Backbone as numpy.savetxt, mean C-alpha at the origin, in Angstrom:
# Nx Ny Nz CAx CAy CAz Cx Cy Cz
3.71 16.04 21.48 5.66 16.24 21.50 5.75 17.53 20.82
5.83 18.80 21.54 6.41 20.01 20.88 7.72 20.09 20.53
7.81 20.19 18.89 9.20 20.21 18.44 9.26 20.85 16.76
10.39 20.87 16.20 10.36 21.51 15.13 10.18 20.72 14.04
9.04 21.21 13.39 8.57 20.06 12.08 9.59 19.36 11.32
8.93 17.56 11.42 10.18 16.79 10.34 9.79 16.84 9.11
10.48 16.79 8.11 9.78 16.71 6.59 10.01 15.00 6.46
8.91 14.52 6.03 9.04 12.79 5.67 8.55 12.58 4.58
8.72 11.43 4.31 8.11 10.71 2.99 7.30 9.38 3.55
6.16 9.12 2.78 5.61 7.55 3.26 5.75 6.88 2.07
5.78 5.42 2.11 6.01 4.69 1.14 4.74 3.27 1.86
3.85 3.46 0.84 2.78 2.63 1.30 2.54 1.47 0.62
2.50 0.54 1.36 2.26 -1.17 0.38 0.67 -1.39 0.13
1.00 -2.03 -1.24 -0.80 -3.00 -0.84 -0.98 -4.03 -0.51
-2.35 -4.34 -0.30 -2.80 -5.94 0.31 -4.14 -5.72 0.68
-5.11 -5.40 -0.57 -6.49 -5.78 -0.29 -6.82 -4.93 1.08
-7.64 -5.49 1.37 -8.52 -5.11 3.05 -7.61 -4.98 4.18
-6.33 -5.55 3.89 -5.52 -5.24 4.83 -4.57 -4.05 4.84
-4.95 -2.81 3.41 -4.77 -1.66 3.77 -5.35 -1.24 4.62
-6.70 -1.47 4.92 -6.68 -1.03 6.50 -6.16 -0.47 7.44
-4.99 -1.63 7.74 -4.08 -0.99 8.38 -3.38 -0.01 8.27
-3.11 0.08 7.14 -2.08 1.26 6.84 -3.01 2.72 7.07
-4.39 2.58 6.87 -4.92 3.57 7.34 -5.08 4.01 8.64
-4.95 3.12 9.49 -4.62 3.14 10.95 -3.54 3.94 11.25
-2.41 3.36 10.64 -0.95 4.14 10.73 -1.14 5.50 10.23
-1.80 5.74 9.38 -1.73 7.26 8.86 -2.50 8.29 9.38
-3.66 7.32 10.05 -4.53 7.88 11.36 -3.86 8.81 12.23
-2.81 7.47 12.83 -2.27 8.34 14.03 -1.02 9.09 13.55
-0.34 9.16 12.87 0.51 10.01 12.00 0.18 11.63 12.12
-0.96 11.40 11.54 -1.81 13.03 11.25 -2.19 13.60 12.27
-1.86 12.88 13.41 -2.20 13.38 14.86 -0.94 14.30 15.19
0.01 14.31 14.67 1.42 14.55 15.24 1.59 15.34 14.16
1.69 17.05 15.05 1.63 18.38 13.84 3.12 18.65 13.79
4.05 17.84 14.15 5.59 18.32 14.18 5.91 17.30 12.72
4.88 16.26 12.13 5.15 15.36 11.41 4.85 16.45 9.52
5.60 16.62 8.94 5.05 17.41 7.84 5.40 16.46 6.54
4.33 15.91 5.61 4.36 14.77 4.78 5.02 15.56 3.99
5.93 15.00 2.59 6.43 15.67 1.48 5.65 15.12 0.39
6.07 13.82 0.48 5.25 12.81 -0.44 5.14 11.70 -0.26
4.58 10.97 -0.89 3.60 9.70 -0.95 3.68 8.69 -1.98
4.30 7.73 -1.56 4.55 6.85 -3.12 3.55 5.54 -2.42
2.63 4.91 -3.30 1.71 4.07 -2.85 1.37 3.11 -4.08
1.12 1.68 -3.86 0.42 0.80 -4.47 -1.02 0.37 -4.02
-1.38 -0.36 -5.12 -2.98 -0.62 -4.68 -3.54 0.11 -3.81
-3.85 -0.75 -2.67 -4.43 -0.54 -1.60 -3.94 0.72 -1.03
-2.44 0.56 -0.79 -1.37 1.98 -0.53 -1.72 3.14 -1.40
-1.77 3.21 -2.49 -1.79 4.47 -3.45 -3.36 5.42 -3.64
-4.26 3.86 -2.71 -5.86 4.43 -2.80 -5.72 5.36 -1.44
-5.06 4.84 -0.57 -4.80 5.53 1.37 -4.27 6.90 0.76
-3.27 6.70 -0.43 -2.52 7.62 -0.30 -2.97 8.74 -0.67
-3.92 8.35 -1.78 -4.28 9.90 -2.49 -5.66 10.29 -1.63
-6.37 9.19 -0.76 -7.55 9.79 0.30 -6.71 10.79 1.15
-5.46 10.66 1.33 -4.90 11.70 2.20 -4.15 12.60 1.69
-3.68 12.36 0.36 -3.09 13.59 -0.25 -4.18 15.04 -0.57
-5.92 14.19 -0.88 -6.96 14.79 -1.28 -7.49 15.43 -0.09
-7.81 14.72 1.13 -8.24 15.56 2.58 -6.82 16.44 2.53
-5.90 16.32 2.84 -4.96 17.37 3.16 -4.71 18.79 2.43
-5.12 18.42 1.16 -5.28 19.79 0.43 -6.54 20.25 0.55
-7.67 19.57 0.95 -8.90 20.66 1.16 -9.08 21.14 2.75
-8.34 20.31 3.58 -8.43 20.72 4.65 -7.28 20.35 6.02
-6.42 20.13 5.91 -5.25 19.44 6.53 -5.19 18.11 7.07
-4.58 18.01 7.80 -4.40 16.66 8.53 -5.70 16.12 8.99
-6.62 16.75 9.74 -7.93 16.38 10.36 -8.82 16.47 8.96
-8.64 16.86 8.17 -9.60 16.57 6.82 -9.25 15.37 6.23
-7.60 15.03 6.12 -7.03 13.58 5.54 -7.53 12.70 6.25
-7.61 12.91 7.77 -7.86 11.90 8.53 -9.75 11.47 8.08
-10.37 12.38 8.05 -11.94 12.16 7.91 -12.52 11.50 6.55
-11.29 12.02 5.39 -11.24 11.40 4.04 -11.07 9.68 3.99
-10.43 9.78 5.23 -9.56 8.28 4.83 -10.69 7.29 5.52
-11.17 8.00 6.41 -12.25 6.99 7.26 -13.71 6.81 6.08
-13.46 8.20 5.86 -14.78 7.74 4.54 -14.59 6.83 3.27
-13.44 6.98 3.32 -13.27 5.98 1.89 -13.32 4.57 2.83
-12.84 4.10 3.65 -13.07 2.74 4.41 -14.51 2.45 4.43
-15.16 3.54 4.75 -16.87 3.14 5.24 -17.20 2.95 4.18
-16.79 3.51 2.67 -17.64 3.48 1.18 -17.49 1.94 0.72
-15.76 1.56 1.33 -15.55 0.36 0.75 -16.28 -0.91 1.42
-16.28 -0.72 3.00 -17.18 -1.80 3.50 -18.68 -1.83 2.52
-19.33 -0.95 3.03 -20.67 -0.40 2.40 -20.83 -1.41 0.68
-19.89 -1.14 -0.04 -19.85 -1.84 -1.82 -19.71 -3.15 -1.33
-19.52 -3.48 -0.06 -18.76 -5.19 -0.15 -20.08 -5.52 0.86
-21.11 -5.14 1.21 -22.18 -5.71 1.81 -22.77 -6.79 1.14
-23.09 -6.49 -0.37 -23.86 -7.66 -1.34 -22.94 -8.37 -1.62
-21.52 -8.51 -1.62 -20.41 -9.25 -2.13 -20.78 -10.66 -1.55
-20.33 -11.55 -2.60 -20.71 -12.92 -2.63 -19.73 -13.37 -1.21
-18.69 -12.88 -1.08 -17.21 -13.08 -0.45 -17.60 -13.08 1.12
-18.21 -13.92 1.83 -18.51 -13.43 2.84 -18.21 -14.59 4.04
-17.76 -14.49 5.10 -17.53 -15.59 6.34 -18.64 -16.46 6.47
-18.28 -17.93 6.74 -18.96 -18.42 7.01 -19.52 -18.85 8.41
-21.13 -18.60 8.99 -21.16 -18.85 10.09 -20.53 -19.23 11.27
-20.01 -20.74 10.98 -18.96 -21.21 12.61 -17.88 -20.03 12.30
-17.20 -19.39 11.27 -16.35 -18.60 11.33 -16.27 -17.20 11.99
-17.97 -16.91 11.93 -18.42 -15.71 12.44 -18.43 -15.90 13.91
-19.14 -17.06 14.32 -19.27 -17.60 15.82 -17.79 -17.53 16.25
-16.98 -17.99 15.85 -15.66 -18.56 16.47 -14.64 -16.60 16.35
-15.11 -15.96 15.58 -14.62 -14.72 15.57 -13.09 -15.15 14.36
-12.85 -15.80 13.49 -12.11 -16.10 12.62 -12.24 -15.33 11.34
-10.86 -14.33 11.19 -10.90 -13.69 10.19 -10.18 -14.41 9.03
-11.09 -15.07 8.29 -11.21 -15.82 7.05 -12.27 -16.39 5.84
-11.79 -16.46 4.70 -12.53 -16.93 3.93 -12.71 -18.18 3.35
-11.47 -18.56 4.19 -11.23 -20.45 3.57 -12.30 -21.40 3.78
-13.08 -20.70 4.22 -14.45 -21.97 4.29 -15.66 -21.38 3.48
-15.48 -20.21 2.81 -16.77 -19.51 2.37 -16.78 -20.26 0.48
-17.41 -20.82 0.40 -18.02 -21.64 -0.95 -17.78 -20.72 -2.05
-18.34 -19.52 -2.06 -18.20 -18.48 -2.86 -16.79 -18.40 -2.90
-16.12 -17.80 -2.18 -14.60 -17.55 -2.15 -13.82 -18.54 -2.59
-14.12 -19.62 -2.45 -13.38 -21.08 -2.72 -13.70 -21.13 -4.61
-14.66 -21.27 -4.58 -15.43 -21.18 -5.70 -14.52 -20.00 -7.07
-14.34 -18.90 -6.46 -13.90 -17.86 -7.09 -12.56 -18.11 -7.19
-11.67 -18.60 -6.18 -10.54 -19.00 -6.22 -9.88 -19.87 -7.45
-10.73 -21.12 -7.32 -10.48 -21.84 -8.44 -10.90 -21.44 -9.69
-11.64 -20.90 -9.90 -12.03 -20.02 -10.99 -11.03 -19.44 -11.83
-10.61 -18.51 -10.87 -9.12 -17.57 -11.41 -8.53 -18.12 -11.71
-8.03 -19.58 -11.27 -6.97 -20.35 -12.03 -7.33 -20.80 -13.35
-7.97 -21.22 -13.73 -8.71 -21.74 -14.81 -9.40 -20.62 -15.62
-10.04 -19.75 -15.38 -11.03 -18.73 -16.40 -10.33 -17.77 -16.35
-10.41 -16.51 -17.68 -9.66 -15.27 -18.00 -11.31 -14.31 -17.08
-10.98 -13.47 -16.87 -11.77 -12.48 -15.94 -12.45 -11.93 -17.18
-11.93 -12.30 -18.48 -12.61 -11.33 -19.60 -13.75 -12.21 -19.97
-13.57 -13.66 -19.58 -15.15 -14.53 -19.71 -15.77 -14.58 -18.89
-15.42 -14.16 -17.66 -16.41 -14.26 -16.06 -16.91 -13.10 -16.02
-16.60 -12.16 -16.44 -17.24 -10.67 -16.74 -16.86 -10.08 -18.02
-17.51 -10.11 -18.87 -17.07 -9.26 -20.12 -17.13 -7.65 -19.81
-18.12 -7.20 -19.09 -18.13 -5.83 -18.72 -17.09 -5.14 -17.68
-16.15 -6.34 -17.01 -14.97 -5.45 -16.41 -15.49 -4.55 -15.65
-16.50 -4.87 -14.89 -17.09 -4.29 -13.53 -15.69 -4.22 -12.71
-15.94 -3.01 -11.87 -15.30 -2.74 -10.50 -15.68 -2.10 -9.66
-16.31 -2.83 -8.65 -16.81 -1.95 -7.46 -16.13 -0.54 -6.70
-14.86 -0.72 -7.17 -13.93 0.08 -6.55 -13.91 1.38 -7.18
-14.63 1.82 -9.00 -14.47 3.07 -9.30 -15.58 3.86 -8.70
-16.70 3.06 -8.17 -17.86 4.02 -7.68 -17.04 4.81 -6.30
-16.85 3.51 -5.69 -16.15 4.11 -4.10 -15.35 5.38 -4.11
-14.30 5.29 -5.21 -13.16 6.48 -5.35 -13.80 7.59 -6.08
-15.03 7.38 -6.94 -15.66 8.84 -7.18 -16.41 9.43 -6.45
-17.25 8.56 -5.10 -17.79 9.10 -3.71 -16.89 9.63 -2.67
-15.35 9.13 -3.13 -14.34 9.78 -2.00 -13.83 10.75 -2.24
-12.84 10.91 -3.66 -12.04 11.43 -3.88 -12.50 12.62 -5.10
-12.18 13.79 -5.00 -12.23 14.72 -6.13 -11.12 15.02 -7.04
-10.99 14.32 -8.12 -9.54 13.94 -8.33 -8.91 15.47 -8.84
-9.63 16.37 -9.25 -9.02 17.64 -9.87 -8.44 18.49 -8.85
-8.61 17.94 -7.60 -7.99 18.74 -6.40 -6.38 18.27 -6.25
-6.07 16.64 -6.97 -4.97 16.20 -6.17 -3.85 17.27 -7.35
-4.23 17.66 -8.23 -3.59 18.41 -8.96 -2.36 19.41 -8.60
-2.90 20.39 -7.52 -2.57 21.33 -7.34 -2.45 20.98 -5.59
-2.31 19.85 -5.07 -2.17 19.51 -3.49 -0.85 19.55 -3.32
-0.59 20.16 -2.03 0.89 20.34 -2.00 1.67 19.05 -1.55
0.91 18.04 -1.10 2.16 16.82 -0.94 1.80 16.22 -2.20
3.23 15.52 -2.63 3.56 15.34 -3.83 3.11 13.50 -3.63
2.14 13.23 -4.76 1.75 11.85 -4.97 2.17 11.06 -6.08
2.57 9.77 -5.59 3.08 8.80 -6.61 2.53 7.51 -6.71
1.92 7.13 -7.77 1.13 5.49 -7.68 1.69 4.84 -9.22
2.02 3.73 -8.53 2.56 2.92 -9.43 1.56 1.93 -10.01
1.57 1.87 -11.23 0.96 0.24 -12.40 1.96 0.05 -13.00
1.62 -1.19 -13.57 2.49 -2.12 -14.31 2.05 -1.72 -15.64
2.60 -1.45 -16.80 2.42 -1.94 -18.18 2.73 -3.06 -18.30
1.58 -3.62 -18.91 1.17 -5.04 -19.41 2.25 -5.54 -20.60
2.12 -4.81 -21.21 3.04 -4.59 -22.97 4.79 -5.14 -22.59
5.10 -4.00 -21.91 6.44 -3.75 -21.36 7.00 -4.53 -20.15
6.06 -4.96 -19.27 6.50 -5.29 -18.31 7.05 -4.04 -16.82
7.22 -2.55 -17.75 7.62 -1.87 -16.80 6.52 -0.97 -15.82
7.02 -0.55 -14.65 6.28 0.40 -14.09 6.04 1.69 -14.55
4.78 2.17 -13.99 4.67 3.49 -14.74 4.28 4.38 -13.50
4.92 5.73 -13.07 4.51 6.53 -11.54 3.37 7.51 -12.70
2.48 7.40 -11.82 1.48 8.78 -12.18 1.47 9.49 -10.88
1.73 10.68 -11.43 2.07 12.06 -10.74 0.53 12.81 -10.17
0.50 13.57 -9.24 -0.41 13.87 -9.12 -1.40 14.74 -9.92
-1.11 15.11 -11.40 -1.58 16.03 -12.36 -2.10 14.90 -13.17
-1.53 13.51 -12.82 -2.15 12.45 -13.92 -2.95 11.11 -13.11
-3.05 11.52 -11.70 -3.91 10.48 -10.99 -5.00 10.49 -11.13
-5.91 9.69 -11.67 -7.16 9.58 -12.11 -7.81 8.57 -11.52
-9.13 7.84 -11.36 -9.91 7.04 -11.00 -8.88 5.43 -11.49
-8.88 5.93 -13.27 -8.37 4.35 -13.73 -6.80 4.30 -13.16
-6.21 5.39 -12.79 -4.74 4.97 -12.17 -4.68 4.21 -11.24
-5.58 4.52 -10.32 -5.47 3.96 -9.06 -6.38 2.55 -9.45
-7.14 2.38 -10.15 -7.92 1.17 -10.42 -7.01 0.28 -10.91
-5.91 0.50 -12.00 -4.63 0.47 -12.27 -3.67 -0.41 -11.62
-3.48 0.39 -10.41 -2.27 0.05 -9.74 -2.87 -0.94 -8.59
-4.34 -1.26 -8.37 -5.02 -2.39 -7.98 -5.27 -3.42 -8.68
-4.90 -3.54 -9.90 -5.71 -4.40 -10.43 -5.00 -5.70 -10.93
-5.55 -6.85 -9.99 -5.07 -8.32 -10.22 -5.49 -8.74 -11.40
-4.59 -9.43 -12.39 -4.98 -9.70 -13.56 -5.87 -11.08 -13.85
-5.67 -11.84 -12.70 -6.53 -13.02 -12.52 -7.81 -12.53 -12.65
-8.42 -11.54 -11.83 -9.50 -10.93 -11.04 -10.41 -9.94 -12.31
-9.64 -8.98 -12.82 -10.09 -7.85 -13.37 -9.62 -7.79 -14.58
-9.86 -7.01 -15.56 -9.75 -6.37 -16.81 -8.37 -5.87 -16.87
-7.55 -5.44 -17.68 -6.75 -4.79 -17.59 -7.17 -3.44 -17.58
-6.43 -2.54 -16.92 -7.19 -0.93 -16.94 -6.39 -0.43 -18.23
-7.00 0.47 -19.25 -6.45 0.68 -20.20 -6.32 2.38 -19.83
-5.07 2.45 -20.27 -4.80 4.42 -20.22 -3.94 5.00 -21.08
-4.56 5.97 -21.55 -3.83 6.31 -22.72 -3.40 5.20 -24.02
-3.78 4.36 -24.11 -3.75 3.38 -25.18 -2.96 2.10 -24.74
-2.80 2.24 -22.76 -1.75 0.95 -22.72 -2.80 0.09 -21.54
-2.51 -1.31 -21.68 -3.08 -2.17 -20.72 -2.05 -1.86 -19.42
-3.03 -2.15 -18.25 -2.08 -1.76 -16.89 -2.64 -2.63 -16.24
-1.65 -3.20 -15.22 -1.88 -4.19 -14.07 -1.45 -3.77 -13.16
-1.38 -4.72 -11.70 -1.23 -4.28 -10.79 0.29 -3.82 -10.40
0.52 -2.56 -9.47 1.61 -1.64 -9.55 2.59 -2.91 -8.64
2.28 -3.65 -7.83 2.87 -4.44 -7.00 3.98 -5.25 -7.93
3.79 -5.80 -8.98 4.79 -6.12 -9.97 6.23 -5.50 -10.18
5.89 -4.28 -10.45 6.82 -3.67 -10.66 7.37 -2.46 -9.52
6.73 -2.33 -8.29 7.12 -1.79 -7.28 5.94 -1.19 -6.15
6.47 -2.12 -5.03 5.17 -2.17 -3.91 5.79 -1.56 -2.62
5.89 -0.37 -2.60 5.64 0.90 -3.45 7.32 1.03 -3.99
7.18 2.02 -5.27 8.43 2.59 -5.71 9.00 3.89 -4.78
10.15 3.62 -4.22 10.81 4.60 -3.75 11.69 5.39 -4.36
11.90 5.38 -5.47 12.91 5.78 -6.75 12.23 7.52 -6.75
11.23 8.13 -6.84 10.57 9.24 -6.84 10.39 10.11 -5.84
10.73 9.35 -4.47 10.65 9.86 -3.29 12.43 10.75 -2.88
12.96 9.58 -3.38 14.62 9.90 -3.53 14.91 11.17 -4.46
14.38 11.13 -5.81 14.63 11.94 -6.63 13.85 13.11 -6.66
12.40 12.99 -6.37 11.41 14.29 -6.62 11.26 14.95 -5.60
11.84 14.53 -4.20 11.07 15.35 -3.08 12.40 15.87 -1.94
12.03 16.71 -0.96 13.31 17.23 -0.21 13.18 16.28 0.86
12.68 15.72 1.40 12.56 15.14 2.61 13.69 13.68 2.63
14.49 13.72 3.65 15.42 12.78 3.49 15.38 11.48 4.76
13.81 11.73 5.12 13.54 10.36 5.97 12.16 9.89 5.31
12.10 8.50 5.12 11.13 7.75 4.58 10.61 6.59 5.54
8.93 6.58 5.62 8.45 5.92 6.47 7.88 4.75 5.70
8.38 3.44 5.63 7.67 2.77 4.68 6.89 1.63 5.73
5.61 1.67 5.01 4.27 1.13 5.81 4.12 -0.30 5.34
4.88 -1.29 5.58 4.59 -2.73 5.00 3.60 -3.87 5.28
3.32 -3.92 4.59 1.64 -5.33 4.81 2.33 -6.28 4.14
3.24 -6.55 3.44 3.64 -8.32 2.67 4.67 -8.57 3.77
4.44 -9.24 4.03 5.94 -9.87 4.78 7.15 -10.33 4.13
8.25 -9.96 4.28 9.32 -10.42 3.50 9.59 -11.89 3.97
9.65 -11.99 5.02 9.83 -13.40 5.76 8.91 -14.26 5.97
8.12 -15.64 6.04 7.39 -16.18 6.33 7.79 -17.60 6.89
7.88 -18.19 7.92 8.16 -19.44 8.27 7.50 -20.44 7.88
8.26 -21.64 7.43 7.48 -22.65 6.72 7.17 -22.90 5.47
7.03 -23.91 4.95 7.07 -23.98 3.42 5.63 -24.22 2.93
4.94 -23.34 2.38 3.58 -23.16 2.15 3.16 -24.75 1.16
2.04 -25.46 1.49 1.68 -26.74 1.07 0.52 -26.69 0.31
-0.94 -25.84 0.68 -1.74 -25.75 -0.27 -1.22 -25.00 -1.32
-2.40 -25.15 -2.19 -2.05 -24.20 -3.47 -2.36 -22.38 -3.28
-3.50 -22.53 -2.18 -3.34 -21.16 -2.16 -2.31 -20.43 -1.52
-1.69 -21.40 0.02 -0.79 -20.74 0.19 0.37 -20.75 -0.60
0.36 -21.51 -1.37 1.78 -21.03 -2.39 1.59 -20.05 -3.02
0.48 -19.60 -3.93 -0.03 -18.68 -4.60 0.36 -17.40 -3.84
-0.14 -17.42 -2.35 -0.11 -16.36 -1.95 1.11 -16.04 -1.44
2.14 -16.84 -1.20 3.53 -16.47 -0.94 4.32 -15.97 -2.16
3.84 -16.81 -3.68 4.67 -16.38 -4.50 4.07 -14.64 -4.74
2.89 -14.66 -4.64 2.78 -13.45 -4.50 3.69 -12.02 -3.83
3.49 -12.47 -2.45 4.58 -11.51 -1.43 5.80 -11.48 -1.87
6.45 -12.56 -2.35 7.73 -12.77 -3.09 7.86 -11.51 -3.78
7.25 -11.60 -5.26 7.22 -10.96 -6.13 7.12 -9.50 -5.85
5.74 -9.30 -5.15 5.53 -7.95 -4.32 6.43 -7.27 -3.70
7.59 -8.28 -2.89 8.67 -7.63 -2.23 9.55 -7.01 -2.98
10.05 -7.96 -4.16 11.48 -7.98 -4.44 11.74 -6.70 -5.20
11.37 -6.10 -6.05 11.54 -4.53 -6.65 11.96 -3.90 -5.23
10.97 -3.52 -4.26 11.31 -2.99 -3.01 12.39 -3.34 -2.36
12.98 -4.45 -2.20 14.23 -4.82 -1.66 15.50 -4.64 -2.28
15.09 -4.51 -4.00 16.13 -4.15 -4.64 16.99 -2.65 -4.15
15.53 -1.74 -4.11 15.84 -0.45 -4.04 16.33 -0.36 -2.95
15.90 -1.14 -1.75 16.41 -0.69 -0.30 18.03 -1.52 -0.14
18.21 -2.27 -1.00 19.57 -3.08 -1.28 20.72 -1.84 -1.24
19.69 -1.22 -3.01 20.88 -0.20 -3.42 21.33 1.06 -2.64
20.32 1.21 -1.80 20.66 2.62 -0.72 21.30 1.88 0.22
21.46 0.33 0.95 22.61 -0.10 1.92 23.57 0.17 1.18
23.60 -0.26 -0.38 25.33 -0.43 -0.74 25.65 0.89 -1.12
24.68 1.98 -1.49 25.44 3.07 -2.33 25.86 3.85 -0.77
25.24 3.48 0.39 25.81 4.41 2.18 27.02 3.97 1.98
27.60 2.90 1.44 29.04 2.03 1.61 30.03 2.89 0.36
29.99 3.21 -0.39 30.43 3.49 -2.00 29.97 4.77 -2.38
29.07 5.53 -2.29 29.14 6.56 -2.86 29.59 7.74 -2.61
30.27 8.60 -3.48 31.05 9.99 -2.67 29.31 10.76 -2.38
30.14 11.63 -1.35 29.23 12.76 -0.94 29.38 13.70 -1.69
28.03 14.25 -1.72 27.75 15.70 -2.54 26.57 15.92 -3.02
26.25 16.55 -4.53 25.08 16.48 -5.06 24.51 15.64 -6.21
25.40 14.53 -5.95 24.80 13.36 -7.12 23.94 12.52 -6.95
23.40 12.06 -7.85 21.88 11.19 -7.19 22.63 9.63 -6.62
23.73 9.16 -6.43 23.89 8.02 -5.53 23.79 8.94 -4.20
24.52 10.11 -3.93 24.65 10.65 -2.52 23.10 10.50 -1.92
22.17 11.18 -2.84 20.48 11.13 -2.70 20.37 9.98 -2.36
20.40 8.67 -2.95 20.03 7.66 -2.41 20.62 6.95 -1.27
21.88 7.45 -1.02 22.63 6.71 0.10 22.12 7.90 1.45
21.60 9.14 1.08 21.58 9.87 2.18 20.02 9.69 2.84
19.13 8.80 2.16 17.99 8.54 2.06 17.83 7.76 4.00
17.17 8.18 4.81 16.79 7.60 6.19 15.24 6.79 6.10
15.93 5.60 6.30 14.92 4.78 5.43 14.39 4.40 7.32
12.85 4.24 7.51 12.07 3.66 8.82 11.11 2.74 8.50
10.34 1.80 9.18 9.50 0.89 8.78 8.50 0.77 9.94
7.32 0.81 9.62 6.34 0.26 10.19 5.41 -1.00 9.95
5.45 -2.10 10.89 4.99 -3.46 10.30 4.29 -4.01 11.39
3.52 -5.25 11.18 2.95 -5.61 11.88 3.21 -7.24 12.01
3.23 -7.92 12.99 3.24 -9.89 12.90 1.94 -9.79 12.48
1.08 -9.31 13.09 -0.09 -9.87 12.37 -0.50 -9.83 11.05
0.07 -9.11 10.18 0.23 -9.55 8.84 0.61 -11.20 8.34
1.41 -11.78 9.27 1.97 -12.61 9.03 0.82 -13.91 9.60
0.07 -13.73 10.15 -1.02 -14.65 10.81 -2.57 -14.33 10.25
-2.90 -13.45 9.56 -3.94 -13.47 9.06 -3.86 -14.20 7.29
-4.67 -14.94 7.16 -4.91 -15.81 5.90 -5.02 -14.96 4.74
-4.47 -15.38 3.49 -4.51 -14.39 2.44 -5.91 -14.17 1.75
-7.03 -15.39 2.42 -8.34 -15.03 1.84 -8.65 -13.61 2.77
-8.33 -13.05 3.88 -8.77 -12.08 4.64 -8.65 -11.14 3.92
-7.82 -10.82 3.02 -7.48 -9.61 2.15 -8.46 -9.37 1.47
-9.72 -10.12 1.39 -11.01 -9.85 0.58 -12.35 -9.48 1.48
-12.09 -9.66 2.91 -12.72 -9.29 3.64 -13.11 -7.76 4.03
-14.08 -7.15 3.64 -14.52 -5.94 3.85 -15.73 -5.46 5.16
-15.87 -6.51 5.78 -16.78 -6.07 7.21 -15.99 -4.67 7.66
-16.80 -4.29 8.32 -16.52 -3.16 8.82 -15.80 -3.08 10.50
-15.85 -4.35 11.00 -15.29 -4.84 12.21 -14.11 -5.08 12.17
-13.91 -5.69 10.73 -12.48 -6.26 10.20 -11.79 -5.09 10.28
-12.19 -4.29 8.98 -11.36 -3.04 8.57 -10.62 -2.08 9.67
-12.05 -2.21 10.99 -11.48 -1.40 12.04 -10.46 -1.82 13.01
-10.75 -3.59 13.34 -9.87 -4.09 13.85 -8.24 -3.72 13.41
-8.24 -3.65 12.05 -6.88 -3.64 11.44 -6.43 -1.77 11.67
-7.42 -0.78 11.44 -6.93 0.21 11.76 -6.53 0.60 13.17
-6.99 -0.18 14.24 -6.70 0.00 15.46 -4.85 -0.78 15.51
-5.12 -1.58 14.73 -3.80 -2.42 14.84 -2.45 -1.39 14.06
-3.24 -0.96 13.33 -2.25 0.24 12.54 -1.80 1.64 13.38
-3.00 1.79 13.91 -2.64 3.11 15.23 -1.76 2.79 16.47
-2.04 1.24 16.63 -1.11 0.59 17.72 -0.03 0.90 17.23
0.80 0.25 16.29 2.24 0.19 15.53 2.84 1.24 15.23
1.92 2.32 15.16 2.15 3.71 14.52 2.95 4.25 15.98
1.81 4.22 16.96 1.93 4.41 18.41 3.41 4.15 18.81
3.73 2.77 18.84 4.85 1.80 19.25 6.11 2.64 18.58
6.01 2.82 17.16 6.83 3.38 16.24 7.27 4.81 17.29
6.44 5.72 16.94 6.64 6.84 17.60 7.13 6.77 19.21
7.04 5.83 19.88 7.62 5.90 21.17 8.82 5.58 21.29
9.33 4.98 20.10 11.05 4.24 20.12 11.69 5.18 19.05
10.98 6.26 18.15 11.78 6.46 17.19 11.34 7.91 16.79
10.69 8.43 17.61 10.21 9.91 16.91 11.19 11.04 17.50
12.33 10.56 17.99 13.45 11.44 18.13 14.36 10.76 16.87
14.42 9.93 16.60 15.24 9.53 15.70 14.94 10.14 13.88
13.60 10.56 13.95 13.27 10.83 12.73 13.75 12.38 12.51
14.64 12.36 11.16 15.37 13.80 10.85 16.63 13.71 11.29
17.06 12.36 12.05 18.56 12.27 12.66 19.38 10.92 11.95
18.31 9.82 11.97 19.03 8.76 11.84 18.38 7.52 11.37
18.70 6.42 10.31 17.78 5.27 9.87 17.31 4.55 11.18
15.92 4.02 11.20 15.94 3.03 12.23 15.92 1.74 11.51
15.89 1.72 10.17 15.57 0.24 9.40 17.08 -0.35 9.36
17.49 -1.73 9.51 18.75 -1.62 9.20 18.95 -2.25 8.01
19.37 -1.32 7.15 19.30 -1.95 5.83 20.45 -3.31 4.97
21.60 -3.07 6.25 22.71 -3.74 6.19 22.56 -5.20 6.09
21.20 -5.41 6.88 21.15 -7.15 7.02 20.73 -7.63 5.32
20.10 -6.22 4.34 19.64 -6.99 3.05 21.04 -7.60 2.73
22.13 -6.68 2.41 23.31 -7.03 1.94 24.08 -8.39 2.70
23.75 -8.64 3.78 24.34 -9.76 4.51 23.44 -11.16 3.90
22.29 -11.01 3.49 21.47 -12.01 2.90 21.62 -12.29 1.61
21.62 -11.26 0.80 21.55 -11.36 -0.70 22.46 -12.12 -1.33
């Protein structure tokens, strides 16, 4: 498509290995020369995708960003080769992407509800630390042209902290992805941090306040709605996490919808919020996959999710490319009706 550049922001949710879906979305969007990325807000896996993109773009533009994203997910897959969390033989034969029948995963799932990660692993090791060190030169983020916002949750205050380009480190990304039942809290500047999903998944505020773009594309992994009542302990815990991880995001989106109705035009912050055009790329596949599949890092699974992300991004562009820079395509008024 030949058209004038459109400045956009990206808001990337977390979701473990499901973040490979976001990789696919980004891979497709980066192929469009008319899409200029102003800022990216990310949490957990979304933060890692964001950092990889910003770093790659800083050293070599869109094509290098695509290459760094692929290298990151390759490294994730390699690091998981020796993981005890592997699909059972029957699941492999039947092509089922789940760890629900994996003895190691079931044992971990049970232990995480009963035993602290400080007791299970006194060293607090995290294999993602080496993956990040292998993939991203963090000092290059400081002067990168794309603004980067990474959210983590302060354990002491319960408030979110937003790390920006100059202070995004491996520790900041690990903190943003730190599930408290699995990992030690990550200490930064003397403060402990947990997963950013508890305080913003992702945070929209810096995109409104600190970016020039008036279009934000939300790449959503955690379903807002899920049919049926969860029955098993795993299903209940998964749905609790989805609800809590979406809560802050939904509040921000409701605020945009409300301010569109009441904010005075002009240079006020309310007008900035009201003027943000929102878009969303998501997939029904996210509601079909089991919660345990977030821990599957087999290359074939990651590639399947990548391809689904590319497909959904293409569908979004087919339907809404002309709307970017002109109007919202996500109906936020529905959030007010259901409030």
